[in-house]
Short mmCIF file of C-alpha atoms in Angstrom, two decimals:
data_model
loop_
_atom_site.label_atom_id
_atom_site.label_comp_id
_atom_site.label_asym_id
_atom_site.label_seq_id
_atom_site.Cartn_x
_atom_site.Cartn_y
_atom_site.Cartn_z
CA UNK A 275 141.43 106.39 150.64
CA UNK A 276 141.76 109.09 147.41
CA UNK A 277 139.16 109.51 145.18
CA UNK A 278 139.42 107.79 142.26
CA UNK A 279 138.64 109.48 138.77
CA UNK A 280 138.65 109.58 135.31
CA UNK A 281 137.65 112.51 132.56
CA UNK A 282 135.15 112.69 129.70
CA UNK A 283 136.67 114.17 126.84
CA UNK A 284 135.45 114.52 122.43
CA UNK A 285 138.45 113.69 120.83
CA UNK A 286 139.76 113.31 117.48
CA UNK A 287 143.67 112.01 116.63
CA UNK A 288 144.04 114.19 114.30
CA UNK A 289 147.12 112.37 112.13
CA UNK A 290 144.66 109.52 111.94
CA UNK A 291 141.52 112.39 110.63
CA UNK A 292 144.51 113.12 107.95
CA UNK A 293 145.16 109.53 106.71
CA UNK A 294 141.39 109.00 106.55
CA UNK A 295 140.97 112.03 104.15
CA UNK A 296 144.66 110.72 102.25
CA UNK A 297 143.25 106.72 101.66
CA UNK A 298 139.95 108.74 100.54
CA UNK A 299 141.47 110.58 97.98
CA UNK A 300 143.65 107.78 96.80
CA UNK A 301 140.73 105.36 96.25
CA UNK A 302 138.99 108.57 94.20
CA UNK A 303 141.90 108.72 92.16
CA UNK A 304 141.89 105.30 91.21
CA UNK A 305 138.12 104.23 90.86
CA UNK A 306 136.56 103.79 87.28
CA UNK A 307 133.33 105.24 89.15
CA UNK A 308 135.26 108.42 89.67
CA UNK A 309 136.98 108.90 86.75
CA UNK A 310 136.03 112.38 84.60
CA UNK A 311 134.08 113.69 87.72
CA UNK A 312 136.43 115.79 88.88
CA UNK A 313 136.42 114.18 92.14
CA UNK A 314 138.57 115.40 94.92
CA UNK A 315 138.84 115.57 98.85
CA UNK A 316 141.70 118.08 100.72
CA UNK A 317 141.90 120.57 103.40
CA UNK A 318 140.94 123.63 103.32
CA UNK A 319 142.02 125.13 106.26
CA UNK A 320 140.97 124.11 109.30
CA UNK A 321 137.36 122.11 107.05
CA UNK A 322 137.23 118.96 104.15
CA UNK A 323 136.54 119.90 100.73
CA UNK A 324 134.61 117.60 98.92
CA UNK A 325 134.30 118.58 95.37
CA UNK A 326 132.72 116.76 92.41
CA UNK A 327 130.32 117.68 89.37
CA UNK A 328 127.65 115.92 90.49
CA UNK A 329 125.24 116.10 93.54
CA UNK A 330 125.31 112.10 93.37
CA UNK A 331 129.26 111.88 93.38
CA UNK A 332 130.02 114.69 96.02
CA UNK A 333 127.84 112.20 98.14
CA UNK A 334 130.04 109.20 97.54
CA UNK A 335 132.91 111.32 98.09
CA UNK A 336 131.81 111.99 101.34
CA UNK A 337 130.45 108.57 101.58
CA UNK A 338 134.00 106.72 101.49
CA UNK A 339 135.67 109.35 103.05
CA UNK A 340 133.32 107.93 106.06
CA UNK A 341 134.43 104.91 105.00
CA UNK A 342 138.11 105.38 105.78
CA UNK A 343 137.47 107.25 109.25
CA UNK A 344 135.13 104.12 110.19
CA UNK A 345 137.78 102.50 109.22
CA UNK A 346 140.65 104.08 111.54
CA UNK A 347 138.29 104.11 114.78
CA UNK A 348 137.38 108.03 113.81
CA UNK A 349 133.49 107.84 115.11
CA UNK A 350 131.37 109.51 112.72
CA UNK A 351 129.69 111.63 115.65
CA UNK A 352 133.17 113.63 115.45
CA UNK A 353 132.22 114.49 111.66
CA UNK A 354 130.27 117.37 111.19
CA UNK A 355 129.49 117.44 107.23
CA UNK A 356 126.95 119.86 105.46
CA UNK A 357 125.34 119.92 102.71
CA UNK A 358 125.61 119.80 99.00
CA UNK A 359 126.51 123.19 98.01
CA UNK A 360 126.26 123.93 93.86
CA UNK A 361 129.40 126.41 93.34
CA UNK A 362 129.26 127.15 89.74
CA UNK A 363 129.42 124.02 87.86
CA UNK A 364 131.15 122.13 91.10
CA UNK A 365 128.68 120.49 94.40
CA UNK A 366 130.46 120.89 96.96
CA UNK A 367 130.98 119.56 100.56
CA UNK A 368 132.59 120.70 103.04
CA UNK A 369 132.79 119.08 106.72
CA UNK A 370 134.26 120.08 110.34
CA UNK A 371 135.69 117.59 112.60
CA UNK A 372 134.16 118.55 115.84
CA UNK A 373 136.38 118.18 118.98
CA UNK A 374 135.28 119.65 122.84
CA UNK A 375 132.12 119.02 124.86
CA UNK A 376 129.83 122.25 124.76
CA UNK A 377 129.11 123.14 127.90
CA UNK A 378 125.24 122.14 127.50
CA UNK A 379 125.77 118.93 126.24
CA UNK A 380 128.15 118.25 129.59
CA UNK A 381 125.61 119.55 131.43
CA UNK A 382 123.55 117.12 129.93
CA UNK A 383 125.66 114.00 130.51
CA UNK A 384 126.86 115.21 134.15
CA UNK A 385 122.90 115.27 134.25
CA UNK A 386 122.38 111.67 133.23
CA UNK A 387 125.18 110.33 135.66
CA UNK A 388 123.21 112.04 139.09
CA UNK A 389 119.51 110.90 138.17
CA UNK A 390 121.08 107.36 136.54
CA UNK A 391 124.77 106.55 137.50
CA UNK A 392 125.30 105.31 141.58
CA UNK A 393 125.26 107.24 144.47
CA UNK A 394 127.90 109.18 145.72
CA UNK A 395 129.72 110.27 141.86
CA UNK A 396 130.54 113.61 141.94
CA UNK A 397 130.60 115.07 137.84
CA UNK A 398 132.54 118.54 137.13
CA UNK A 399 132.49 120.36 134.00
CA UNK A 400 136.30 121.14 133.35
CA UNK A 401 136.21 123.59 130.34
CA UNK A 402 135.49 120.94 127.20
CA UNK A 403 135.77 117.77 129.42
CA UNK A 404 133.83 116.42 132.88
CA UNK A 405 136.17 114.55 135.47
CA UNK A 406 133.79 111.85 137.25
CA UNK A 407 135.04 111.08 140.96
CA UNK A 408 134.03 109.17 143.43
CA UNK A 409 135.31 106.83 146.32
CA UNK A 410 134.33 103.25 144.20
CA UNK A 411 135.98 102.27 141.26
CA UNK A 412 133.33 99.75 140.79
CA UNK A 413 131.15 102.86 140.42
CA UNK A 414 133.16 104.74 137.82
CA UNK A 415 133.10 101.02 135.92
CA UNK A 416 128.85 101.83 135.83
CA UNK A 417 129.25 105.37 135.18
CA UNK A 418 131.44 104.71 131.77
CA UNK A 419 128.80 101.71 131.19
CA UNK A 420 125.70 103.80 131.66
CA UNK A 421 127.08 106.46 129.44
CA UNK A 422 128.48 103.94 126.90
CA UNK A 423 124.31 102.76 126.51
CA UNK A 424 123.03 105.97 125.75
CA UNK A 425 123.06 107.76 122.69
CA UNK A 426 124.42 111.13 122.54
CA UNK A 427 125.16 113.23 119.54
CA UNK A 428 128.56 113.35 120.35
CA UNK A 429 131.45 111.54 120.38
CA UNK A 430 132.86 110.15 124.09
CA UNK A 431 136.25 108.99 124.86
CA UNK A 432 136.65 108.38 128.67
CA UNK A 433 140.70 108.93 130.32
CA UNK A 434 142.81 109.05 132.70
CA UNK A 435 141.27 106.74 134.69
CA UNK A 436 142.61 106.18 138.34
#
């Protein structure tokens, strides 16, 4: 019988992020507490730019955007938001969406699987993803449960389960 496997990835649906950004922009344009403070949120190349005329307001814009991401099922671990920076009279926050598992993070996950997972499990790093194989599907399910129980500082998804 062939080995069963699945891949561990860290991907974000770009369209869902775009939808969350558009919803946040609409809410910001309509909310009373954002009137007259120059609050806005938009794409700036590959980054997301949030602007307002005070540090509190720009943090509130970030909060609105984060709530929209959560409602659309996107992990906040994928959002890398910087600190508010003063630029002229405006405060700005640049945020980026992190995708892919770095080599060092993939090695951490593989080590956890080797140390704490069932015997006979193999984990290989393949680019920005990690492939986990085993003869037993039950062992693979145990690895998924183990990893879901851990708190990583990056988002994980489990795909290609076969």
